[in-house]
Amino acid sequence: MPIPEDVTGQEIDKDVRQELMSLPKTLAEDVAKNLVMVARLIDEDPDEAYAYSRIALRLASRVAAVREAAGFAAYATQKYSEALAEFRATRRMTGTVELWPVMADCERGLGRPERAMAMAGEPEVQKLDKAGQVEMRLVAAGARRDMGQIDAAIVTLQSPELASNSVQPWTARLRYAYADALLAAGREDEAREWFAKTIECDKDGATDASDRLAELEGVEFVDVEHESGDESDNGPEDES
């Protein structure tokens, strides 16, 4: 697949570059460039990112960073069985527990929420850093919801991290998940409160909390451009 001229392969993380040093120089450069393309495209064009990841995997399947990138690309395209296999391979090669939450989420994607719940109780969770533990809590709550256990999902999300006023990278997603679970349980007033709390910390608009809150408040958004075009063609409607 084509690699843009501005991609050199040097853009990747230094730890990944270190891993690639086990390969011949030209091969390492080719793999690095494909990994850069995966990172560039995984959010905006997951299918393209997946295609680049397969090339990297074909070139260097014994490099853990390549297996991990292939896993995330498969995960982004909802190829959960494939993603899980790559994450397991990465874990065997490195011994890392960092991928435990996303592995559990793959189990959810495969329709096996009970396995995700079992993973949430394994010793590996205690070895995760704070961000990983919060991620595991989100996955476990999602698994509870998959099984129709909405009240249990709400309890799962209740934690010191949820109650804290400190804003961390995971805060918006945690508050949003809690608000959404409350709404699913019919606790609309509380859901409204927590969607508002999500908006307070979601400066980058990573969630659609503002839209969800507006919907609860009965606010309707109008496509101004489309509405303007309609009026110019047909004239304003009689509001009486």
mmCIF file with all atom_site columns, N, CA, C and O in Angstrom, residues 26 52 64 74 79 98 110 136 165-166 233:
data_model
loop_
_atom_site.group_PDB
_atom_site.id
_atom_site.type_symbol
_atom_site.label_atom_id
_atom_site.label_alt_id
_atom_site.label_comp_id
_atom_site.label_asym_id
_atom_site.label_entity_id
_atom_site.label_seq_id
_atom_site.pdbx_PDB_ins_code
_atom_site.Cartn_x
_atom_site.Cartn_y
_atom_site.Cartn_z
_atom_site.occupancy
_atom_site.B_iso_or_equiv
_atom_site.pdbx_formal_charge
_atom_site.auth_seq_id
_atom_site.auth_comp_id
_atom_site.auth_asym_id
_atom_site.auth_atom_id
_atom_site.pdbx_PDB_model_num
ATOM 1  N N  . THR A 1 26  ? 16.498  -2.298  6.424  1.00 0.00 ? 26  THR A N  1
ATOM 2  C CA . THR A 1 26  ? 15.484  -1.944  5.420  1.00 0.00 ? 26  THR A CA 1
ATOM 3  C C  . THR A 1 26  ? 14.112  -2.479  5.812  1.00 0.00 ? 26  THR A C  1
ATOM 4  O O  . THR A 1 26  ? 13.097  -1.790  5.669  1.00 0.00 ? 26  THR A O  1
ATOM 5  N N  . TYR A 1 52  ? -2.970  -1.609  6.595  1.00 0.00 ? 52  TYR A N  1
ATOM 6  C CA . TYR A 1 52  ? -1.546  -1.355  6.848  1.00 0.00 ? 52  TYR A CA 1
ATOM 7  C C  . TYR A 1 52  ? -1.021  -2.273  7.943  1.00 0.00 ? 52  TYR A C  1
ATOM 8  O O  . TYR A 1 52  ? 0.127   -2.740  7.892  1.00 0.00 ? 52  TYR A O  1
ATOM 9  N N  . ALA A 1 64  ? 6.534   -7.876  19.055 1.00 0.00 ? 64  ALA A N  1
ATOM 10 C CA . ALA A 1 64  ? 5.357   -7.677  19.905 1.00 0.00 ? 64  ALA A CA 1
ATOM 11 C C  . ALA A 1 64  ? 4.591   -6.405  19.559 1.00 0.00 ? 64  ALA A C  1
ATOM 12 O O  . ALA A 1 64  ? 3.355   -6.400  19.550 1.00 0.00 ? 64  ALA A O  1
ATOM 13 N N  . ALA A 1 74  ? -7.546  -4.419  14.368 1.00 0.00 ? 74  ALA A N  1
ATOM 14 C CA . ALA A 1 74  ? -8.648  -5.373  14.253 1.00 0.00 ? 74  ALA A CA 1
ATOM 15 C C  . ALA A 1 74  ? -9.782  -4.974  15.203 1.00 0.00 ? 74  ALA A C  1
ATOM 16 O O  . ALA A 1 74  ? -10.963 -5.048  14.840 1.00 0.00 ? 74  ALA A O  1
ATOM 17 N N  . LYS A 1 79  ? -13.272 -6.647  14.491 1.00 0.00 ? 79  LYS A N  1
ATOM 18 C CA . LYS A 1 79  ? -12.855 -8.038  14.264 1.00 0.00 ? 79  LYS A CA 1
ATOM 19 C C  . LYS A 1 79  ? -12.339 -8.567  15.596 1.00 0.00 ? 79  LYS A C  1
ATOM 20 O O  . LYS A 1 79  ? -11.133 -8.729  15.812 1.00 0.00 ? 79  LYS A O  1
ATOM 21 N N  . GLU A 1 98  ? -1.174  -4.788  30.510 1.00 0.00 ? 98  GLU A N  1
ATOM 22 C CA . GLU A 1 98  ? -1.819  -3.549  30.076 1.00 0.00 ? 98  GLU A CA 1
ATOM 23 C C  . GLU A 1 98  ? -3.006  -3.796  29.149 1.00 0.00 ? 98  GLU A C  1
ATOM 24 O O  . GLU A 1 98  ? -3.951  -3.003  29.108 1.00 0.00 ? 98  GLU A O  1
ATOM 25 N N  . LEU A 1 110 ? -17.525 -10.401 21.354 1.00 0.00 ? 110 LEU A N  1
ATOM 26 C CA . LEU A 1 110 ? -17.806 -11.746 20.834 1.00 0.00 ? 110 LEU A CA 1
ATOM 27 C C  . LEU A 1 110 ? -19.065 -12.341 21.461 1.00 0.00 ? 110 LEU A C  1
ATOM 28 O O  . LEU A 1 110 ? -19.372 -13.516 21.244 1.00 0.00 ? 110 LEU A O  1
ATOM 29 N N  . MET A 1 136 ? -10.903 -1.174  33.169 1.00 0.00 ? 136 MET A N  1
ATOM 30 C CA . MET A 1 136 ? -11.474 -2.485  33.485 1.00 0.00 ? 136 MET A CA 1
ATOM 31 C C  . MET A 1 136 ? -12.844 -2.332  34.125 1.00 0.00 ? 136 MET A C  1
ATOM 32 O O  . MET A 1 136 ? -13.767 -3.122  33.861 1.00 0.00 ? 136 MET A O  1
ATOM 33 N N  . ASN A 1 165 ? -13.249 15.001  42.392 1.00 0.00 ? 165 ASN A N  1
ATOM 34 C CA . ASN A 1 165 ? -13.365 16.239  41.618 1.00 0.00 ? 165 ASN A CA 1
ATOM 35 C C  . ASN A 1 165 ? -12.153 16.447  40.723 1.00 0.00 ? 165 ASN A C  1
ATOM 36 O O  . ASN A 1 165 ? -12.130 17.365  39.902 1.00 0.00 ? 165 ASN A O  1
ATOM 37 N N  . SER A 1 166 ? -11.142 15.634  40.915 1.00 0.00 ? 166 SER A N  1
ATOM 38 C CA . SER A 1 166 ? -9.939  15.714  40.086 1.00 0.00 ? 166 SER A CA 1
ATOM 39 C C  . SER A 1 166 ? -10.243 15.202  38.681 1.00 0.00 ? 166 SER A C  1
ATOM 40 O O  . SER A 1 166 ? -10.849 14.143  38.514 1.00 0.00 ? 166 SER A O  1
ATOM 41 N N  . ASP A 1 233 ? -36.884 28.270  -0.873 1.00 0.00 ? 233 ASP A N  1
ATOM 42 C CA . ASP A 1 233 ? -37.600 27.601  -1.953 1.00 0.00 ? 233 ASP A CA 1
ATOM 43 C C  . ASP A 1 233 ? -39.107 27.679  -1.777 1.00 0.00 ? 233 ASP A C  1
ATOM 44 O O  . ASP A 1 233 ? -39.850 27.866  -2.724 1.00 0.00 ? 233 ASP A O  1
#
